[in-house]
Amino acid sequence: MNRIPRVVIALGGNALEDKSMPSTAEAQLEVVKKTSEFIAEISCSNYEIAIVHGNGPQVGRILLASEAAKDVTPPMPFDVCGAMSQGYIGYHIQQGLKLALAKRDRILPVVTVVTQMVVDKDDKAFQNPTKPIGPFYSEEEAKRLAEEKGYTVKEDAGRGWRRVVASPIPERIVEIGTIKTLWDTTITIACGGGGIPVIENEDGSLKGVAAVIDKDFAAERLAEDMDADILMILTEVEKASINFKKPNQEDLSVITIEEAEKYIEEGHFAPGSMLPKVMASVKFAKSKPGRKSIITSLYKSMDALNGLTGTIIQG
């Protein structure tokens, strides 16, 4: 018997926030409710799904609030802020998706797993932190924090100084056994924000580190581990493009792994934007014959699954 296709869905920032709305928890919930309508359609169209989400703005605000209240209560370390963001974003998706599924008479549990992701303590990313997090500081404030707390700080595009952290490659999902157990009965929200980055000590214990794992690479790791058929990365654009925003821009439809790798090598995709999406997509498509990756917008997700749009990368 053919099994039901398995899809791991990676949600971009526009699935959680609307830039025209205030950055409040209430506004996020309203956006998530709309997003959940599209995810529910996928679930109701004979696909088994798991969800991964980003957390960039949210974890930044948690960190900012913690830093602002440092004279009242001790600030939380960055890995703890990441765990907090997983909890509250997952809670919103649970509410929104349960409601959207109930409208369609589909009764399924939706559960968030606060997920740890093992990274290599010797990952080269730790030698060159580049991911800006948290508030802007004056040069004087930034250098004082660097001296007092050991932060790495860098000037950010003329806007001020910020703390920067590493963005290591995810190696192992600590809670993968639990996610596998839940898969057949439950829609699981996992690896939020890329997962809480932890390193494994010699005695097997885990220690949280100040880092940000790219959520697209985390979704790829989950898709491989769950033997998924499709990795779907939902973003703001309907298709990935080469020569982006140039007169000769070309939107990509169905492309091979080799074509995608060639476009990566030619530098067509922006770091921190489309590049990790395409790289994660290629990695998944290469991992096993028959697997494919889709990059498209949230609003075109069902059309893309039906092969009508999106950028599809396959062997």
Short mmCIF file of C-alpha atoms in Angstrom, two decimals:
data_model
loop_
_atom_site.label_atom_id
_atom_site.label_comp_id
_atom_site.label_asym_id
_atom_site.label_seq_id
_atom_site.Cartn_x
_atom_site.Cartn_y
_atom_site.Cartn_z
CA MET A 1 0.00 0.00 0.00
CA ASN A 2 1.14 3.54 -0.76
CA ARG A 3 1.59 5.57 2.39
CA ILE A 4 0.18 9.06 2.85
CA PRO A 5 2.79 11.63 1.68
CA ARG A 6 4.73 13.23 4.51
CA VAL A 7 5.45 16.97 4.37
CA VAL A 8 7.58 19.07 6.68
CA ILE A 9 6.48 22.70 6.41
CA ALA A 10 8.88 25.54 7.27
CA LEU A 11 7.02 28.78 7.97
CA GLY A 12 8.66 32.10 7.17
CA GLY A 13 8.25 35.31 9.13
CA ASN A 14 5.28 36.52 7.08
CA ALA A 15 3.32 33.50 8.34
CA LEU A 16 3.63 34.82 11.90
CA GLU A 17 3.66 38.61 11.55
CA ASP A 18 2.14 41.32 9.38
CA LYS A 19 4.43 44.34 9.05
CA SER A 20 1.41 46.63 8.87
CA MET A 21 0.24 45.49 12.31
CA PRO A 22 1.73 46.20 15.74
CA SER A 23 4.32 43.76 17.09
CA THR A 24 2.04 42.43 19.81
CA ALA A 25 1.16 38.91 20.86
CA GLU A 26 -2.49 39.64 19.98
CA ALA A 27 -1.58 40.73 16.46
CA GLN A 28 0.59 37.65 15.99
CA LEU A 29 -2.29 35.38 16.97
CA GLU A 30 -4.53 37.02 14.36
CA VAL A 31 -1.91 36.47 11.65
CA VAL A 32 -1.35 32.88 12.78
CA LYS A 33 -5.08 32.18 12.57
CA LYS A 34 -5.03 33.22 8.90
CA THR A 35 -1.88 31.18 8.27
CA SER A 36 -3.52 28.16 9.88
CA GLU A 37 -6.27 28.15 7.25
CA PHE A 38 -3.67 27.30 4.58
CA ILE A 39 -1.98 24.67 6.75
CA ALA A 40 -5.34 23.07 7.54
CA GLU A 41 -6.07 22.79 3.81
CA ILE A 42 -2.83 20.84 3.38
CA SER A 43 -3.69 18.53 6.28
CA CYS A 44 -7.16 17.93 4.84
CA SER A 45 -5.73 17.13 1.39
CA ASN A 46 -4.30 13.76 2.38
CA TYR A 47 -0.90 14.88 3.63
CA GLU A 48 0.72 14.11 6.97
CA ILE A 49 2.48 17.24 8.21
CA ALA A 50 4.86 18.65 10.78
CA ILE A 51 5.56 22.35 11.22
CA VAL A 52 8.79 24.28 11.79
CA HIS A 53 8.73 28.06 12.30
CA GLY A 54 11.16 30.93 12.57
CA ASN A 55 11.47 33.14 15.64
CA GLY A 56 13.79 36.02 14.70
CA PRO A 57 11.67 39.04 15.66
CA GLN A 58 10.05 37.27 18.62
CA VAL A 59 13.26 36.09 20.29
CA GLY A 60 14.72 39.55 19.69
CA ARG A 61 11.85 41.16 21.58
CA ILE A 62 12.09 38.65 24.43
CA LEU A 63 15.79 39.41 24.71
CA LEU A 64 15.16 43.16 24.54
CA ALA A 65 12.52 42.96 27.30
CA SER A 66 14.86 40.90 29.44
CA GLU A 67 17.74 43.34 28.95
CA ALA A 68 15.49 46.36 29.61
CA ALA A 69 14.39 44.86 32.96
CA LYS A 70 17.91 43.91 34.08
CA ASP A 71 17.75 46.29 37.07
CA VAL A 72 14.60 44.53 38.31
CA THR A 73 15.19 40.88 37.42
CA PRO A 74 18.23 39.01 36.07
CA PRO A 75 18.28 38.89 32.23
CA MET A 76 17.65 35.50 30.65
CA PRO A 77 20.42 33.83 28.64
CA PHE A 78 19.85 33.59 24.91
CA ASP A 79 19.10 29.85 24.79
CA VAL A 80 16.36 30.34 27.41
CA CYS A 81 14.88 33.19 25.34
CA GLY A 82 14.80 30.78 22.39
CA ALA A 83 12.91 28.21 24.45
CA MET A 84 10.42 30.89 25.52
CA SER A 85 9.82 31.86 21.89
CA GLN A 86 9.18 28.22 20.93
CA GLY A 87 6.55 28.02 23.65
CA TYR A 88 4.57 31.11 22.82
CA ILE A 89 4.72 30.80 19.01
CA GLY A 90 3.81 27.11 19.26
CA TYR A 91 0.91 27.97 21.57
CA HIS A 92 -0.47 30.39 18.97
CA ILE A 93 -0.13 27.84 16.15
CA GLN A 94 -1.85 25.23 18.32
CA GLN A 95 -4.80 27.57 18.86
CA GLY A 96 -5.02 28.75 15.27
CA LEU A 97 -4.60 25.35 13.65
CA LYS A 98 -6.99 23.52 15.98
CA LEU A 99 -9.65 26.11 15.11
CA ALA A 100 -8.99 25.86 11.35
CA LEU A 101 -9.09 22.05 11.47
CA ALA A 102 -12.29 22.01 13.53
CA LYS A 103 -14.01 24.17 10.87
CA ARG A 104 -13.22 21.38 8.43
CA ASP A 105 -14.42 18.62 10.80
CA ARG A 106 -10.87 17.29 11.12
CA ILE A 107 -10.13 16.52 14.74
CA LEU A 108 -6.41 16.07 15.33
CA PRO A 109 -4.18 16.92 18.27
CA VAL A 110 -1.72 19.77 17.60
CA VAL A 111 1.26 19.75 19.95
CA THR A 112 4.41 21.85 20.37
CA VAL A 113 7.61 20.04 21.30
CA VAL A 114 10.18 22.37 22.85
CA THR A 115 13.09 21.10 20.80
CA GLN A 116 16.83 21.05 21.42
CA MET A 117 19.24 20.82 18.49
CA VAL A 118 22.75 19.48 18.98
CA VAL A 119 25.45 21.49 17.23
CA ASP A 120 29.18 20.87 17.00
CA LYS A 121 31.10 22.92 19.58
CA ASP A 122 33.89 23.15 16.99
CA ASP A 123 31.59 24.43 14.22
CA LYS A 124 33.47 27.17 12.35
CA ALA A 125 30.49 29.49 12.87
CA PHE A 126 31.52 29.92 16.51
CA GLN A 127 34.82 31.42 15.37
CA ASN A 128 33.03 34.07 13.29
CA PRO A 129 29.64 35.03 14.79
CA THR A 130 27.60 36.96 12.22
CA LYS A 131 23.93 36.74 13.27
CA PRO A 132 22.76 40.03 14.87
CA ILE A 133 20.36 39.70 17.80
CA GLY A 134 18.71 41.99 20.31
CA PRO A 135 18.78 45.78 20.62
CA PHE A 136 21.04 48.41 19.10
CA TYR A 137 23.73 49.98 21.31
CA SER A 138 26.09 52.89 21.07
CA GLU A 139 29.69 51.90 20.41
CA GLU A 140 30.55 52.68 24.02
CA GLU A 141 27.69 50.54 25.41
CA ALA A 142 28.50 47.66 23.05
CA LYS A 143 32.15 47.56 23.99
CA ARG A 144 31.29 47.71 27.68
CA LEU A 145 28.95 44.70 27.27
CA ALA A 146 31.65 42.87 25.34
CA GLU A 147 34.05 43.42 28.21
CA GLU A 148 31.58 42.67 31.02
CA LYS A 149 29.69 39.74 29.52
CA GLY A 150 31.98 38.41 26.83
CA TYR A 151 29.56 39.29 24.01
CA THR A 152 30.79 39.57 20.45
CA VAL A 153 29.59 42.93 19.10
CA LYS A 154 29.69 44.41 15.62
CA GLU A 155 28.55 47.59 13.91
CA ASP A 156 25.34 46.92 11.95
CA ALA A 157 25.04 48.79 8.64
CA GLY A 158 25.39 52.26 10.13
CA ARG A 159 22.43 51.75 12.47
CA GLY A 160 24.40 51.15 15.65
CA TRP A 161 26.18 48.29 17.37
CA ARG A 162 24.61 44.91 18.11
CA ARG A 163 25.47 41.65 19.71
CA VAL A 164 26.17 38.91 17.17
CA VAL A 165 26.04 35.15 17.69
CA ALA A 166 27.03 32.11 15.68
CA SER A 167 24.74 30.30 13.24
CA PRO A 168 25.98 26.68 13.37
CA ILE A 169 24.75 23.75 11.28
CA PRO A 170 22.17 21.53 13.06
CA GLU A 171 23.43 17.99 13.63
CA ARG A 172 20.91 16.10 15.77
CA ILE A 173 17.40 16.68 17.09
CA VAL A 174 17.40 15.63 20.75
CA GLU A 175 13.64 14.98 20.92
CA ILE A 176 13.40 13.15 17.57
CA GLY A 177 12.20 9.92 19.21
CA THR A 178 9.22 11.71 20.75
CA ILE A 179 8.41 13.45 17.45
CA LYS A 180 8.46 10.08 15.67
CA THR A 181 6.12 8.62 18.30
CA LEU A 182 3.67 11.50 17.82
CA TRP A 183 3.78 11.54 14.02
CA ASP A 184 1.01 9.04 13.22
CA THR A 185 -1.58 10.67 15.48
CA THR A 186 -0.58 14.30 15.93
CA ILE A 187 0.43 17.44 14.04
CA THR A 188 3.70 18.36 15.70
CA ILE A 189 5.26 21.82 15.86
CA ALA A 190 8.97 21.24 16.37
CA CYS A 191 12.43 22.80 15.97
CA GLY A 192 10.97 26.29 16.42
CA GLY A 193 13.45 29.01 15.51
CA GLY A 194 15.81 26.27 14.32
CA GLY A 195 15.75 24.55 17.69
CA ILE A 196 17.48 25.53 20.92
CA PRO A 197 21.20 25.12 20.13
CA VAL A 198 22.97 22.83 22.59
CA ILE A 199 26.37 21.18 22.69
CA GLU A 200 26.91 17.69 24.04
CA ASN A 201 29.41 17.31 26.86
CA GLU A 202 31.67 14.30 27.25
CA ASP A 203 29.38 12.85 29.93
CA GLY A 204 26.39 13.07 27.56
CA SER A 205 24.83 16.10 29.25
CA LEU A 206 23.67 19.03 27.16
CA LYS A 207 24.52 22.70 27.50
CA GLY A 208 22.68 25.57 25.82
CA VAL A 209 24.79 28.00 23.78
CA ALA A 210 24.19 31.50 22.46
CA ALA A 211 23.56 30.81 18.78
CA VAL A 212 20.84 30.91 16.13
CA ILE A 213 20.24 27.89 13.92
CA ASP A 214 18.72 28.63 10.53
CA LYS A 215 15.15 27.32 10.61
CA ASP A 216 15.33 26.08 7.00
CA PHE A 217 18.31 23.83 7.81
CA ALA A 218 16.49 22.66 10.95
CA ALA A 219 13.40 21.83 8.89
CA GLU A 220 15.61 19.89 6.46
CA ARG A 221 17.12 17.92 9.35
CA LEU A 222 13.62 17.09 10.63
CA ALA A 223 12.40 16.13 7.15
CA GLU A 224 15.27 13.69 6.70
CA ASP A 225 14.84 12.18 10.16
CA MET A 226 11.09 11.73 9.63
CA ASP A 227 11.61 10.14 6.19
CA ALA A 228 9.43 12.86 4.71
CA ASP A 229 8.62 12.97 1.01
CA ILE A 230 8.48 16.75 0.66
CA LEU A 231 10.24 19.66 2.34
CA MET A 232 8.06 22.74 1.80
CA ILE A 233 9.63 26.11 2.61
CA LEU A 234 7.00 28.86 2.71
CA THR A 235 8.21 32.42 2.27
CA GLU A 236 7.06 35.78 0.86
CA VAL A 237 7.59 35.00 -2.83
CA GLU A 238 5.82 32.50 -5.07
CA LYS A 239 9.05 31.27 -6.67
CA ALA A 240 12.79 31.58 -6.17
CA SER A 241 14.51 33.62 -8.89
CA ILE A 242 17.85 34.09 -10.55
CA ASN A 243 19.00 37.62 -11.40
CA PHE A 244 16.59 38.78 -8.68
CA LYS A 245 15.28 42.36 -9.14
CA LYS A 246 17.26 42.76 -12.36
CA PRO A 247 15.78 43.33 -15.85
CA ASN A 248 16.59 39.72 -16.72
CA GLN A 249 15.04 38.21 -13.58
CA GLU A 250 13.91 34.64 -14.19
CA ASP A 251 11.53 32.84 -11.85
CA LEU A 252 12.38 29.19 -11.34
CA SER A 253 9.75 26.48 -11.69
CA VAL A 254 10.89 22.84 -11.80
CA ILE A 255 14.68 22.54 -11.60
CA THR A 256 17.12 19.73 -11.01
CA ILE A 257 19.51 19.44 -8.08
CA GLU A 258 22.38 20.13 -10.48
CA GLU A 259 20.75 23.31 -11.78
CA ALA A 260 20.11 24.55 -8.24
CA GLU A 261 23.72 23.87 -7.24
CA LYS A 262 24.93 25.77 -10.31
CA TYR A 263 22.78 28.80 -9.41
CA ILE A 264 24.11 28.69 -5.83
CA GLU A 265 27.69 28.64 -7.09
CA GLU A 266 26.95 31.59 -9.40
CA GLY A 267 25.78 33.63 -6.40
CA HIS A 268 22.15 34.15 -7.44
CA PHE A 269 20.68 33.83 -3.93
CA ALA A 270 21.11 36.32 -1.10
CA PRO A 271 22.76 35.07 2.13
CA GLY A 272 20.35 35.17 5.06
CA SER A 273 17.40 35.24 2.65
CA MET A 274 16.90 32.86 -0.28
CA LEU A 275 20.33 31.17 -0.09
CA PRO A 276 19.64 29.00 3.01
CA LYS A 277 16.24 28.05 1.58
CA VAL A 278 17.76 26.78 -1.66
CA MET A 279 20.69 25.10 0.11
CA ALA A 280 18.36 23.28 2.52
CA SER A 281 16.11 22.31 -0.39
CA VAL A 282 19.02 20.85 -2.34
CA LYS A 283 20.28 18.93 0.69
CA PHE A 284 16.88 17.32 1.21
CA ALA A 285 16.31 16.51 -2.47
CA LYS A 286 19.74 14.83 -2.60
CA SER A 287 19.21 12.82 0.58
CA LYS A 288 17.12 10.03 -0.97
CA PRO A 289 15.70 9.22 -4.43
CA GLY A 290 12.14 10.45 -4.91
CA ARG A 291 12.32 13.29 -2.41
CA LYS A 292 11.59 16.83 -3.53
CA SER A 293 11.66 20.31 -2.07
CA ILE A 294 9.25 23.16 -2.75
CA ILE A 295 9.86 26.87 -2.19
CA THR A 296 6.76 29.02 -2.52
CA SER A 297 4.50 31.49 -0.74
CA LEU A 298 2.11 30.54 2.02
CA TYR A 299 -0.81 31.63 -0.16
CA LYS A 300 0.18 29.32 -3.03
CA SER A 301 1.02 26.29 -0.90
CA MET A 302 -1.74 24.00 -2.17
CA ASP A 303 -1.14 25.02 -5.79
CA ALA A 304 2.55 24.25 -5.32
CA LEU A 305 1.81 20.82 -3.85
CA ASN A 306 -0.35 20.18 -6.92
CA GLY A 307 2.57 21.13 -9.17
CA LEU A 308 0.96 24.33 -10.46
CA THR A 309 3.47 26.86 -9.11
CA GLY A 310 6.43 27.30 -6.79
CA THR A 311 10.06 26.35 -7.27
CA ILE A 312 10.38 22.56 -7.16
CA ILE A 313 13.82 21.01 -6.74
CA GLN A 314 14.14 17.30 -7.40
CA GLY A 315 16.56 14.74 -8.74
#
